[in-house]
JSON list of N, CA and C in Angstrom, two decimals:
[
{"chain": "A", "resi": 1, "resn": "MET", "atom": "N", "xyz": [-31.35, 32.39, 11.21]},
{"chain": "A", "resi": 1, "resn": "MET", "atom": "CA", "xyz": [-29.89, 32.93, 11.37]},
{"chain": "A", "resi": 1, "resn": "MET", "atom": "C", "xyz": [-29.15, 31.11, 11.59]},
{"chain": "A", "resi": 2, "resn": "SER", "atom": "N", "xyz": [-28.00, 31.30, 10.53]},
{"chain": "A", "resi": 2, "resn": "SER", "atom": "CA", "xyz": [-27.97, 29.86, 10.15]},
{"chain": "A", "resi": 2, "resn": "SER", "atom": "C", "xyz": [-26.57, 29.52, 11.73]},
{"chain": "A", "resi": 3, "resn": "SER", "atom": "N", "xyz": [-26.35, 28.55, 11.67]},
{"chain": "A", "resi": 3, "resn": "SER", "atom": "CA", "xyz": [-24.40, 28.07, 12.54]},
{"chain": "A", "resi": 3, "resn": "SER", "atom": "C", "xyz": [-23.67, 28.58, 12.29]},
{"chain": "A", "resi": 4, "resn": "THR", "atom": "N", "xyz": [-23.21, 28.78, 10.93]},
{"chain": "A", "resi": 4, "resn": "THR", "atom": "CA", "xyz": [-21.77, 28.52, 10.38]},
{"chain": "A", "resi": 4, "resn": "THR", "atom": "C", "xyz": [-21.21, 29.47, 10.71]},
{"chain": "A", "resi": 5, "resn": "SER", "atom": "N", "xyz": [-19.84, 28.98, 10.73]},
{"chain": "A", "resi": 5, "resn": "SER", "atom": "CA", "xyz": [-18.61, 30.20, 11.50]},
{"chain": "A", "resi": 5, "resn": "SER", "atom": "C", "xyz": [-18.01, 30.65, 10.66]},
{"chain": "A", "resi": 6, "resn": "ILE", "atom": "N", "xyz": [-17.66, 31.81, 10.67]},
{"chain": "A", "resi": 6, "resn": "ILE", "atom": "CA", "xyz": [-16.75, 32.44, 9.76]},
{"chain": "A", "resi": 6, "resn": "ILE", "atom": "C", "xyz": [-14.89, 31.52, 9.40]},
{"chain": "A", "resi": 7, "resn": "ASP", "atom": "N", "xyz": [-14.66, 30.74, 9.38]},
{"chain": "A", "resi": 7, "resn": "ASP", "atom": "CA", "xyz": [-13.79, 29.54, 9.44]},
{"chain": "A", "resi": 7, "resn": "ASP", "atom": "C", "xyz": [-14.32, 28.26, 8.20]},
{"chain": "A", "resi": 8, "resn": "ASP", "atom": "N", "xyz": [-15.90, 28.65, 9.25]},
{"chain": "A", "resi": 8, "resn": "ASP", "atom": "CA", "xyz": [-15.96, 27.20, 8.22]},
{"chain": "A", "resi": 8, "resn": "ASP", "atom": "C", "xyz": [-16.20, 27.79, 6.42]},
{"chain": "A", "resi": 9, "resn": "LEU", "atom": "N", "xyz": [-16.72, 29.13, 6.67]},
{"chain": "A", "resi": 9, "resn": "LEU", "atom": "CA", "xyz": [-17.19, 29.88, 5.13]},
{"chain": "A", "resi": 9, "resn": "LEU", "atom": "C", "xyz": [-15.88, 30.10, 4.11]},
{"chain": "A", "resi": 10, "resn": "LEU", "atom": "N", "xyz": [-14.65, 30.32, 5.13]},
{"chain": "A", "resi": 10, "resn": "LEU", "atom": "CA", "xyz": [-13.66, 30.66, 4.51]},
{"chain": "A", "resi": 10, "resn": "LEU", "atom": "C", "xyz": [-12.69, 29.47, 4.19]},
{"chain": "A", "resi": 11, "resn": "SER", "atom": "N", "xyz": [-12.65, 28.31, 5.11]},
{"chain": "A", "resi": 11, "resn": "SER", "atom": "CA", "xyz": [-11.65, 27.44, 4.81]},
{"chain": "A", "resi": 11, "resn": "SER", "atom": "C", "xyz": [-12.45, 26.74, 3.22]},
{"chain": "A", "resi": 12, "resn": "PHE", "atom": "N", "xyz": [-11.69, 25.80, 2.65]},
{"chain": "A", "resi": 12, "resn": "PHE", "atom": "CA", "xyz": [-11.33, 25.21, 1.35]},
{"chain": "A", "resi": 12, "resn": "PHE", "atom": "C", "xyz": [-10.62, 23.96, 1.07]},
{"chain": "A", "resi": 13, "resn": "GLU", "atom": "N", "xyz": [-11.66, 22.78, 1.10]},
{"chain": "A", "resi": 13, "resn": "GLU", "atom": "CA", "xyz": [-11.59, 21.23, 1.04]},
{"chain": "A", "resi": 13, "resn": "GLU", "atom": "C", "xyz": [-11.83, 21.32, -0.43]},
{"chain": "A", "resi": 14, "resn": "GLU", "atom": "N", "xyz": [-10.93, 20.38, -1.01]},
{"chain": "A", "resi": 14, "resn": "GLU", "atom": "CA", "xyz": [-11.15, 19.53, -2.28]},
{"chain": "A", "resi": 14, "resn": "GLU", "atom": "C", "xyz": [-12.23, 18.67, -1.87]},
{"chain": "A", "resi": 15, "resn": "GLU", "atom": "N", "xyz": [-12.76, 18.26, -2.51]},
{"chain": "A", "resi": 15, "resn": "GLU", "atom": "CA", "xyz": [-13.96, 17.03, -2.45]},
{"chain": "A", "resi": 15, "resn": "GLU", "atom": "C", "xyz": [-13.08, 15.51, -3.12]},
{"chain": "A", "resi": 16, "resn": "ARG", "atom": "N", "xyz": [-13.29, 14.77, -2.43]},
{"chain": "A", "resi": 16, "resn": "ARG", "atom": "CA", "xyz": [-12.47, 13.45, -2.85]},
{"chain": "A", "resi": 16, "resn": "ARG", "atom": "C", "xyz": [-13.36, 12.77, -3.81]},
{"chain": "A", "resi": 17, "resn": "PRO", "atom": "N", "xyz": [-12.94, 12.26, -4.75]},
{"chain": "A", "resi": 17, "resn": "PRO", "atom": "CA", "xyz": [-13.56, 11.47, -5.84]},
{"chain": "A", "resi": 17, "resn": "PRO", "atom": "C", "xyz": [-14.46, 9.89, -5.27]},
{"chain": "A", "resi": 18, "resn": "ARG", "atom": "N", "xyz": [-15.66, 9.94, -5.35]},
{"chain": "A", "resi": 18, "resn": "ARG", "atom": "CA", "xyz": [-15.66, 8.51, -4.26]},
{"chain": "A", "resi": 18, "resn": "ARG", "atom": "C", "xyz": [-15.40, 7.60, -4.95]},
{"chain": "A", "resi": 19, "resn": "ARG", "atom": "N", "xyz": [-15.49, 6.44, -4.34]},
{"chain": "A", "resi": 19, "resn": "ARG", "atom": "CA", "xyz": [-15.28, 5.02, -4.56]},
{"chain": "A", "resi": 19, "resn": "ARG", "atom": "C", "xyz": [-16.51, 4.19, -4.46]},
{"chain": "A", "resi": 20, "resn": "ASP", "atom": "N", "xyz": [-17.11, 3.42, -5.70]},
{"chain": "A", "resi": 20, "resn": "ASP", "atom": "CA", "xyz": [-18.42, 3.09, -5.48]},
{"chain": "A", "resi": 20, "resn": "ASP", "atom": "C", "xyz": [-18.19, 1.53, -4.77]},
{"chain": "A", "resi": 21, "resn": "GLY", "atom": "N", "xyz": [-16.83, 1.28, -4.28]},
{"chain": "A", "resi": 21, "resn": "GLY", "atom": "CA", "xyz": [-16.92, 0.06, -3.53]},
{"chain": "A", "resi": 21, "resn": "GLY", "atom": "C", "xyz": [-16.28, -1.28, -4.49]},
{"chain": "A", "resi": 22, "resn": "ARG", "atom": "N", "xyz": [-16.16, -1.12, -5.60]},
{"chain": "A", "resi": 22, "resn": "ARG", "atom": "CA", "xyz": [-15.43, -2.24, -6.24]},
{"chain": "A", "resi": 22, "resn": "ARG", "atom": "C", "xyz": [-14.20, -1.61, -6.80]},
{"chain": "A", "resi": 23, "resn": "THR", "atom": "N", "xyz": [-13.45, -2.32, -6.74]},
{"chain": "A", "resi": 23, "resn": "THR", "atom": "CA", "xyz": [-12.25, -2.13, -7.30]},
{"chain": "A", "resi": 23, "resn": "THR", "atom": "C", "xyz": [-11.08, -3.22, -8.41]},
{"chain": "A", "resi": 24, "resn": "ARG", "atom": "N", "xyz": [-10.70, -2.74, -8.97]},
{"chain": "A", "resi": 24, "resn": "ARG", "atom": "CA", "xyz": [-10.25, -3.25, -10.58]},
{"chain": "A", "resi": 24, "resn": "ARG", "atom": "C", "xyz": [-9.79, -4.16, -10.32]},
{"chain": "A", "resi": 25, "resn": "GLY", "atom": "N", "xyz": [-9.77, -5.69, -10.52]},
{"chain": "A", "resi": 25, "resn": "GLY", "atom": "CA", "xyz": [-9.19, -6.72, -10.19]},
{"chain": "A", "resi": 25, "resn": "GLY", "atom": "C", "xyz": [-9.79, -7.68, -8.94]},
{"chain": "A", "resi": 26, "resn": "GLY", "atom": "N", "xyz": [-10.11, -6.97, -8.04]},
{"chain": "A", "resi": 26, "resn": "GLY", "atom": "CA", "xyz": [-10.74, -7.63, -6.77]},
{"chain": "A", "resi": 26, "resn": "GLY", "atom": "C", "xyz": [-10.14, -7.99, -6.05]},
{"chain": "A", "resi": 27, "resn": "ARG", "atom": "N", "xyz": [-10.08, -8.85, -5.55]},
{"chain": "A", "resi": 27, "resn": "ARG", "atom": "CA", "xyz": [-8.73, -9.63, -4.40]},
{"chain": "A", "resi": 27, "resn": "ARG", "atom": "C", "xyz": [-8.26, -10.34, -4.88]},
{"chain": "A", "resi": 28, "resn": "LEU", "atom": "N", "xyz": [-8.29, -11.10, -5.96]},
{"chain": "A", "resi": 28, "resn": "LEU", "atom": "CA", "xyz": [-7.38, -12.36, -6.89]},
{"chain": "A", "resi": 28, "resn": "LEU", "atom": "C", "xyz": [-6.35, -11.37, -7.21]},
{"chain": "A", "resi": 29, "resn": "GLY", "atom": "N", "xyz": [-6.67, -10.58, -8.29]},
{"chain": "A", "resi": 29, "resn": "GLY", "atom": "CA", "xyz": [-6.39, -9.20, -8.96]},
{"chain": "A", "resi": 29, "resn": "GLY", "atom": "C", "xyz": [-4.95, -8.39, -7.92]},
{"chain": "A", "resi": 30, "resn": "ARG", "atom": "N", "xyz": [-5.78, -8.20, -6.96]},
{"chain": "A", "resi": 30, "resn": "ARG", "atom": "CA", "xyz": [-4.61, -7.41, -5.10]},
{"chain": "A", "resi": 30, "resn": "ARG", "atom": "C", "xyz": [-3.70, -8.51, -5.00]},
{"chain": "A", "resi": 31, "resn": "LEU", "atom": "N", "xyz": [-4.63, -9.94, -4.95]},
{"chain": "A", "resi": 31, "resn": "LEU", "atom": "CA", "xyz": [-3.46, -10.86, -4.34]},
{"chain": "A", "resi": 31, "resn": "LEU", "atom": "C", "xyz": [-2.31, -10.95, -5.64]},
{"chain": "A", "resi": 32, "resn": "LEU", "atom": "N", "xyz": [-2.60, -11.54, -6.96]},
{"chain": "A", "resi": 32, "resn": "LEU", "atom": "CA", "xyz": [-1.21, -11.74, -7.50]},
{"chain": "A", "resi": 32, "resn": "LEU", "atom": "C", "xyz": [-0.83, -10.40, -8.29]},
{"chain": "A", "resi": 33, "resn": "ARG", "atom": "N", "xyz": [-1.44, -9.38, -7.83]},
{"chain": "A", "resi": 33, "resn": "ARG", "atom": "CA", "xyz": [0.25, -8.22, -7.79]},
{"chain": "A", "resi": 33, "resn": "ARG", "atom": "C", "xyz": [0.77, -8.29, -6.78]},
{"chain": "A", "resi": 34, "resn": "THR", "atom": "N", "xyz": [0.61, -8.23, -5.41]},
{"chain": "A", "resi": 34, "resn": "THR", "atom": "CA", "xyz": [1.46, -8.20, -4.64]},
{"chain": "A", "resi": 34, "resn": "THR", "atom": "C", "xyz": [2.41, -10.08, -4.90]},
{"chain": "A", "resi": 35, "resn": "LEU", "atom": "N", "xyz": [1.96, -10.64, -5.20]},
{"chain": "A", "resi": 35, "resn": "LEU", "atom": "CA", "xyz": [2.93, -11.58, -5.27]},
{"chain": "A", "resi": 35, "resn": "LEU", "atom": "C", "xyz": [3.83, -11.48, -6.35]},
{"chain": "A", "resi": 36, "resn": "ALA", "atom": "N", "xyz": [3.52, -10.98, -7.31]},
{"chain": "A", "resi": 36, "resn": "ALA", "atom": "CA", "xyz": [4.24, -10.36, -8.32]},
{"chain": "A", "resi": 36, "resn": "ALA", "atom": "C", "xyz": [5.33, -9.64, -8.05]},
{"chain": "A", "resi": 37, "resn": "GLY", "atom": "N", "xyz": [4.53, -8.80, -6.68]},
{"chain": "A", "resi": 37, "resn": "GLY", "atom": "CA", "xyz": [5.62, -7.32, -6.73]},
{"chain": "A", "resi": 37, "resn": "GLY", "atom": "C", "xyz": [7.13, -8.81, -5.29]},
{"chain": "A", "resi": 38, "resn": "VAL", "atom": "N", "xyz": [6.52, -9.26, -4.87]},
{"chain": "A", "resi": 38, "resn": "VAL", "atom": "CA", "xyz": [7.34, -9.96, -3.90]},
{"chain": "A", "resi": 38, "resn": "VAL", "atom": "C", "xyz": [7.89, -10.64, -4.59]},
{"chain": "A", "resi": 39, "resn": "ALA", "atom": "N", "xyz": [7.68, -11.22, -5.22]},
{"chain": "A", "resi": 39, "resn": "ALA", "atom": "CA", "xyz": [8.49, -12.17, -6.68]},
{"chain": "A", "resi": 39, "resn": "ALA", "atom": "C", "xyz": [9.97, -11.19, -7.09]},
{"chain": "A", "resi": 40, "resn": "ALA", "atom": "N", "xyz": [9.83, -10.26, -7.53]},
{"chain": "A", "resi": 40, "resn": "ALA", "atom": "CA", "xyz": [10.40, -9.01, -8.30]},
{"chain": "A", "resi": 40, "resn": "ALA", "atom": "C", "xyz": [11.42, -8.42, -7.17]},
{"chain": "A", "resi": 41, "resn": "VAL", "atom": "N", "xyz": [10.79, -8.39, -6.09]},
{"chain": "A", "resi": 41, "resn": "VAL", "atom": "CA", "xyz": [11.93, -7.89, -4.69]},
{"chain": "A", "resi": 41, "resn": "VAL", "atom": "C", "xyz": [13.05, -8.97, -4.44]},
{"chain": "A", "resi": 42, "resn": "VAL", "atom": "N", "xyz": [12.23, -9.84, -4.37]},
{"chain": "A", "resi": 42, "resn": "VAL", "atom": "CA", "xyz": [13.37, -11.25, -4.12]},
{"chain": "A", "resi": 42, "resn": "VAL", "atom": "C", "xyz": [14.36, -11.77, -5.08]},
{"chain": "A", "resi": 43, "resn": "VAL", "atom": "N", "xyz": [13.63, -11.65, -6.48]},
{"chain": "A", "resi": 43, "resn": "VAL", "atom": "CA", "xyz": [14.78, -11.29, -7.51]},
{"chain": "A", "resi": 43, "resn": "VAL", "atom": "C", "xyz": [15.50, -11.41, -7.46]},
{"chain": "A", "resi": 44, "resn": "VAL", "atom": "N", "xyz": [15.22, -9.74, -7.55]},
{"chain": "A", "resi": 44, "resn": "VAL", "atom": "CA", "xyz": [16.51, -8.34, -6.66]},
{"chain": "A", "resi": 44, "resn": "VAL", "atom": "C", "xyz": [17.26, -8.85, -6.28]},
{"chain": "A", "resi": 45, "resn": "LEU", "atom": "N", "xyz": [17.00, -9.33, -4.93]},
{"chain": "A", "resi": 45, "resn": "LEU", "atom": "CA", "xyz": [17.69, -8.97, -4.18]},
{"chain": "A", "resi": 45, "resn": "LEU", "atom": "C", "xyz": [18.45, -10.97, -3.76]},
{"chain": "A", "resi": 46, "resn": "VAL", "atom": "N", "xyz": [18.04, -11.81, -4.83]},
{"chain": "A", "resi": 46, "resn": "VAL", "atom": "CA", "xyz": [19.37, -12.62, -4.46]},
{"chain": "A", "resi": 46, "resn": "VAL", "atom": "C", "xyz": [19.89, -11.69, -5.61]},
{"chain": "A", "resi": 47, "resn": "ALA", "atom": "N", "xyz": [20.19, -11.43, -6.28]},
{"chain": "A", "resi": 47, "resn": "ALA", "atom": "CA", "xyz": [20.63, -11.33, -7.34]},
{"chain": "A", "resi": 47, "resn": "ALA", "atom": "C", "xyz": [21.62, -10.11, -6.75]},
{"chain": "A", "resi": 48, "resn": "GLY", "atom": "N", "xyz": [21.24, -9.19, -6.21]},
{"chain": "A", "resi": 48, "resn": "GLY", "atom": "CA", "xyz": [21.85, -8.52, -5.56]},
{"chain": "A", "resi": 48, "resn": "GLY", "atom": "C", "xyz": [23.13, -8.64, -4.28]},
{"chain": "A", "resi": 49, "resn": "LEU", "atom": "N", "xyz": [22.76, -9.92, -4.02]},
{"chain": "A", "resi": 49, "resn": "LEU", "atom": "CA", "xyz": [23.33, -10.83, -2.37]},
{"chain": "A", "resi": 49, "resn": "LEU", "atom": "C", "xyz": [24.18, -11.93, -3.59]},
{"chain": "A", "resi": 50, "resn": "ARG", "atom": "N", "xyz": [23.97, -12.04, -4.52]},
{"chain": "A", "resi": 50, "resn": "ARG", "atom": "CA", "xyz": [24.73, -13.17, -5.06]},
{"chain": "A", "resi": 50, "resn": "ARG", "atom": "C", "xyz": [25.96, -12.31, -6.15]},
{"chain": "A", "resi": 51, "resn": "LEU", "atom": "N", "xyz": [25.85, -10.80, -6.91]},
{"chain": "A", "resi": 51, "resn": "LEU", "atom": "CA", "xyz": [26.25, -10.17, -7.02]},
{"chain": "A", "resi": 51, "resn": "LEU", "atom": "C", "xyz": [28.12, -9.93, -6.16]},
{"chain": "A", "resi": 52, "resn": "VAL", "atom": "N", "xyz": [27.74, -10.14, -4.95]},
{"chain": "A", "resi": 52, "resn": "VAL", "atom": "CA", "xyz": [28.54, -9.39, -3.63]},
{"chain": "A", "resi": 52, "resn": "VAL", "atom": "C", "xyz": [29.09, -10.68, -2.97]},
{"chain": "A", "resi": 53, "resn": "GLY", "atom": "N", "xyz": [28.70, -12.01, -3.32]},
{"chain": "A", "resi": 53, "resn": "GLY", "atom": "CA", "xyz": [29.24, -12.72, -3.11]},
{"chain": "A", "resi": 53, "resn": "GLY", "atom": "C", "xyz": [28.57, -13.35, -1.78]},
{"chain": "A", "resi": 54, "resn": "LEU", "atom": "N", "xyz": [27.19, -12.86, -1.24]},
{"chain": "A", "resi": 54, "resn": "LEU", "atom": "CA", "xyz": [26.84, -13.94, 0.05]},
{"chain": "A", "resi": 54, "resn": "LEU", "atom": "C", "xyz": [25.65, -14.76, -0.77]},
{"chain": "A", "resi": 55, "resn": "ARG", "atom": "N", "xyz": [25.19, -15.66, -0.39]},
{"chain": "A", "resi": 55, "resn": "ARG", "atom": "CA", "xyz": [23.84, -16.79, -0.52]},
{"chain": "A", "resi": 55, "resn": "ARG", "atom": "C", "xyz": [23.24, -16.62, 0.85]},
{"chain": "A", "resi": 56, "resn": "VAL", "atom": "N", "xyz": [21.90, -16.52, 0.35]},
{"chain": "A", "resi": 56, "resn": "VAL", "atom": "CA", "xyz": [20.74, -16.55, 1.72]},
{"chain": "A", "resi": 56, "resn": "VAL", "atom": "C", "xyz": [19.87, -17.28, 1.07]},
{"chain": "A", "resi": 57, "resn": "SER", "atom": "N", "xyz": [19.23, -17.92, 1.89]},
{"chain": "A", "resi": 57, "resn": "SER", "atom": "CA", "xyz": [18.48, -18.99, 1.84]},
{"chain": "A", "resi": 57, "resn": "SER", "atom": "C", "xyz": [16.79, -18.27, 0.69]},
{"chain": "A", "resi": 58, "resn": "PRO", "atom": "N", "xyz": [16.51, -18.67, -0.38]},
{"chain": "A", "resi": 58, "resn": "PRO", "atom": "CA", "xyz": [15.61, -18.04, -0.89]},
{"chain": "A", "resi": 58, "resn": "PRO", "atom": "C", "xyz": [13.91, -17.72, -0.13]},
{"chain": "A", "resi": 59, "resn": "LEU", "atom": "N", "xyz": [13.41, -18.80, 0.53]},
{"chain": "A", "resi": 59, "resn": "LEU", "atom": "CA", "xyz": [12.46, -19.09, 1.38]},
{"chain": "A", "resi": 59, "resn": "LEU", "atom": "C", "xyz": [12.71, -18.10, 2.84]},
{"chain": "A", "resi": 60, "resn": "ILE", "atom": "N", "xyz": [13.75, -17.90, 3.53]},
{"chain": "A", "resi": 60, "resn": "ILE", "atom": "CA", "xyz": [14.16, -16.44, 4.03]},
{"chain": "A", "resi": 60, "resn": "ILE", "atom": "C", "xyz": [14.08, -15.05, 3.75]},
{"chain": "A", "resi": 61, "resn": "LEU", "atom": "N", "xyz": [14.55, -14.99, 2.41]},
{"chain": "A", "resi": 61, "resn": "LEU", "atom": "CA", "xyz": [14.27, -14.08, 1.74]},
{"chain": "A", "resi": 61, "resn": "LEU", "atom": "C", "xyz": [12.65, -13.32, 1.37]},
{"chain": "A", "resi": 62, "resn": "VAL", "atom": "N", "xyz": [12.11, -14.64, 0.52]},
{"chain": "A", "resi": 62, "resn": "VAL", "atom": "CA", "xyz": [10.11, -14.86, 0.78]},
{"chain": "A", "resi": 62, "resn": "VAL", "atom": "C", "xyz": [9.70, -13.98, 2.18]},
{"chain": "A", "resi": 63, "resn": "ALA", "atom": "N", "xyz": [9.97, -15.05, 3.22]},
{"chain": "A", "resi": 63, "resn": "ALA", "atom": "CA", "xyz": [9.92, -15.04, 4.74]},
{"chain": "A", "resi": 63, "resn": "ALA", "atom": "C", "xyz": [9.96, -13.23, 5.02]},
{"chain": "A", "resi": 64, "resn": "GLY", "atom": "N", "xyz": [11.11, -12.94, 4.92]},
{"chain": "A", "resi": 64, "resn": "GLY", "atom": "CA", "xyz": [11.27, -11.32, 4.88]},
{"chain": "A", "resi": 64, "resn": "GLY", "atom": "C", "xyz": [10.75, -10.19, 4.08]},
{"chain": "A", "resi": 65, "resn": "VAL", "atom": "N", "xyz": [10.40, -10.32, 2.93]},
{"chain": "A", "resi": 65, "resn": "VAL", "atom": "CA", "xyz": [9.78, -9.39, 2.38]},
{"chain": "A", "resi": 65, "resn": "VAL", "atom": "C", "xyz": [8.07, -9.57, 2.39]},
{"chain": "A", "resi": 66, "resn": "VAL", "atom": "N", "xyz": [7.56, -11.30, 2.48]},
{"chain": "A", "resi": 66, "resn": "VAL", "atom": "CA", "xyz": [6.45, -10.62, 2.82]},
{"chain": "A", "resi": 66, "resn": "VAL", "atom": "C", "xyz": [6.06, -10.29, 4.10]},
{"chain": "A", "resi": 67, "resn": "ALA", "atom": "N", "xyz": [6.64, -10.18, 4.92]},
{"chain": "A", "resi": 67, "resn": "ALA", "atom": "CA", "xyz": [6.51, -9.64, 6.75]},
{"chain": "A", "resi": 67, "resn": "ALA", "atom": "C", "xyz": [6.29, -8.35, 6.41]},
{"chain": "A", "resi": 68, "resn": "LEU", "atom": "N", "xyz": [7.18, -8.05, 5.15]},
{"chain": "A", "resi": 68, "resn": "LEU", "atom": "CA", "xyz": [7.39, -5.90, 5.28]},
{"chain": "A", "resi": 68, "resn": "LEU", "atom": "C", "xyz": [6.34, -6.14, 4.55]},
{"chain": "A", "resi": 69, "resn": "VAL", "atom": "N", "xyz": [5.55, -6.51, 3.50]},
{"chain": "A", "resi": 69, "resn": "VAL", "atom": "CA", "xyz": [4.71, -6.14, 3.17]},
{"chain": "A", "resi": 69, "resn": "VAL", "atom": "C", "xyz": [2.86, -6.12, 4.23]},
{"chain": "A", "resi": 70, "resn": "VAL", "atom": "N", "xyz": [3.77, -7.22, 5.03]},
{"chain": "A", "resi": 70, "resn": "VAL", "atom": "CA", "xyz": [2.20, -7.44, 5.71]},
{"chain": "A", "resi": 70, "resn": "VAL", "atom": "C", "xyz": [2.15, -6.21, 7.05]},
{"chain": "A", "resi": 71, "resn": "VAL", "atom": "N", "xyz": [3.55, -5.77, 7.40]},
{"chain": "A", "resi": 71, "resn": "VAL", "atom": "CA", "xyz": [3.64, -5.00, 8.25]},
{"chain": "A", "resi": 71, "resn": "VAL", "atom": "C", "xyz": [3.50, -3.41, 7.39]},
{"chain": "A", "resi": 72, "resn": "ARG", "atom": "N", "xyz": [3.59, -3.35, 6.24]},
{"chain": "A", "resi": 72, "resn": "ARG", "atom": "CA", "xyz": [3.23, -2.16, 5.58]},
{"chain": "A", "resi": 72, "resn": "ARG", "atom": "C", "xyz": [1.90, -1.55, 5.48]},
{"chain": "A", "resi": 73, "resn": "ARG", "atom": "N", "xyz": [1.02, -2.73, 4.66]},
{"chain": "A", "resi": 73, "resn": "ARG", "atom": "CA", "xyz": [-0.25, -2.89, 4.92]},
{"chain": "A", "resi": 73, "resn": "ARG", "atom": "C", "xyz": [-1.00, -2.79, 5.79]},
{"chain": "A", "resi": 74, "resn": "VAL", "atom": "N", "xyz": [-0.56, -3.48, 7.34]},
{"chain": "A", "resi": 74, "resn": "VAL", "atom": "CA", "xyz": [-1.04, -3.34, 8.73]},
{"chain": "A", "resi": 74, "resn": "VAL", "atom": "C", "xyz": [-1.31, -1.12, 9.14]},
{"chain": "A", "resi": 75, "resn": "VAL", "atom": "N", "xyz": [0.06, -0.75, 8.73]},
{"chain": "A", "resi": 75, "resn": "VAL", "atom": "CA", "xyz": [0.37, 0.83, 9.58]},
{"chain": "A", "resi": 75, "resn": "VAL", "atom": "C", "xyz": [-0.28, 1.24, 8.28]},
{"chain": "A", "resi": 76, "resn": "ALA", "atom": "N", "xyz": [-1.14, 1.43, 6.88]},
{"chain": "A", "resi": 76, "resn": "ALA", "atom": "CA", "xyz": [-1.43, 2.20, 6.21]},
{"chain": "A", "resi": 76, "resn": "ALA", "atom": "C", "xyz": [-2.35, 1.63, 6.69]},
{"chain": "A", "resi": 77, "resn": "ALA", "atom": "N", "xyz": [-3.44, 0.39, 6.92]},
{"chain": "A", "resi": 77, "resn": "ALA", "atom": "CA", "xyz": [-4.39, 0.80, 7.38]},
{"chain": "A", "resi": 77, "resn": "ALA", "atom": "C", "xyz": [-5.58, 1.20, 8.71]},
{"chain": "A", "resi": 78, "resn": "LEU", "atom": "N", "xyz": [-4.07, 1.04, 9.74]},
{"chain": "A", "resi": 78, "resn": "LEU", "atom": "CA", "xyz": [-4.21, 2.14, 11.06]},
{"chain": "A", "resi": 78, "resn": "LEU", "atom": "C", "xyz": [-3.71, 3.34, 11.10]},
{"chain": "A", "resi": 79, "resn": "SER", "atom": "N", "xyz": [-3.48, 3.99, 9.88]},
{"chain": "A", "resi": 79, "resn": "SER", "atom": "CA", "xyz": [-2.78, 5.48, 9.75]},
{"chain": "A", "resi": 79, "resn": "SER", "atom": "C", "xyz": [-4.43, 6.16, 9.49]},
{"chain": "A", "resi": 80, "resn": "PRO", "atom": "N", "xyz": [-4.10, 6.89, 10.27]},
{"chain": "A", "resi": 80, "resn": "PRO", "atom": "CA", "xyz": [-5.06, 8.10, 10.66]},
{"chain": "A", "resi": 80, "resn": "PRO", "atom": "C", "xyz": [-5.55, 8.57, 8.91]},
{"chain": "A", "resi": 81, "resn": "PRO", "atom": "N", "xyz": [-6.73, 9.52, 8.75]},
{"chain": "A", "resi": 81, "resn": "PRO", "atom": "CA", "xyz": [-7.08, 9.92, 7.29]},
{"chain": "A", "resi": 81, "resn": "PRO", "atom": "C", "xyz": [-6.12, 11.30, 6.96]},
{"chain": "A", "resi": 82, "resn": "PRO", "atom": "N", "xyz": [-6.07, 11.60, 6.34]},
{"chain": "A", "resi": 82, "resn": "PRO", "atom": "CA", "xyz": [-4.92, 13.44, 6.07]},
{"chain": "A", "resi": 82, "resn": "PRO", "atom": "C", "xyz": [-6.33, 14.32, 6.69]}
]
């Protein structure tokens, strides 16, 4: 006799595809995509701020966007799996 409960038999979970440990592009590709994303956000912010008549140092905008990206990655890494 097995120790499987009725809940185990009636529950259904989809299997997630397994990762083989390799990511496309590696670290360099991920870094380049992140830098391109930061640059794009900064360009949009500079254009938007100048459109409304405000001038902010691009260095401050870059630092702010990089800080947001880092916080987002840390939160994603610390979040429990679904």
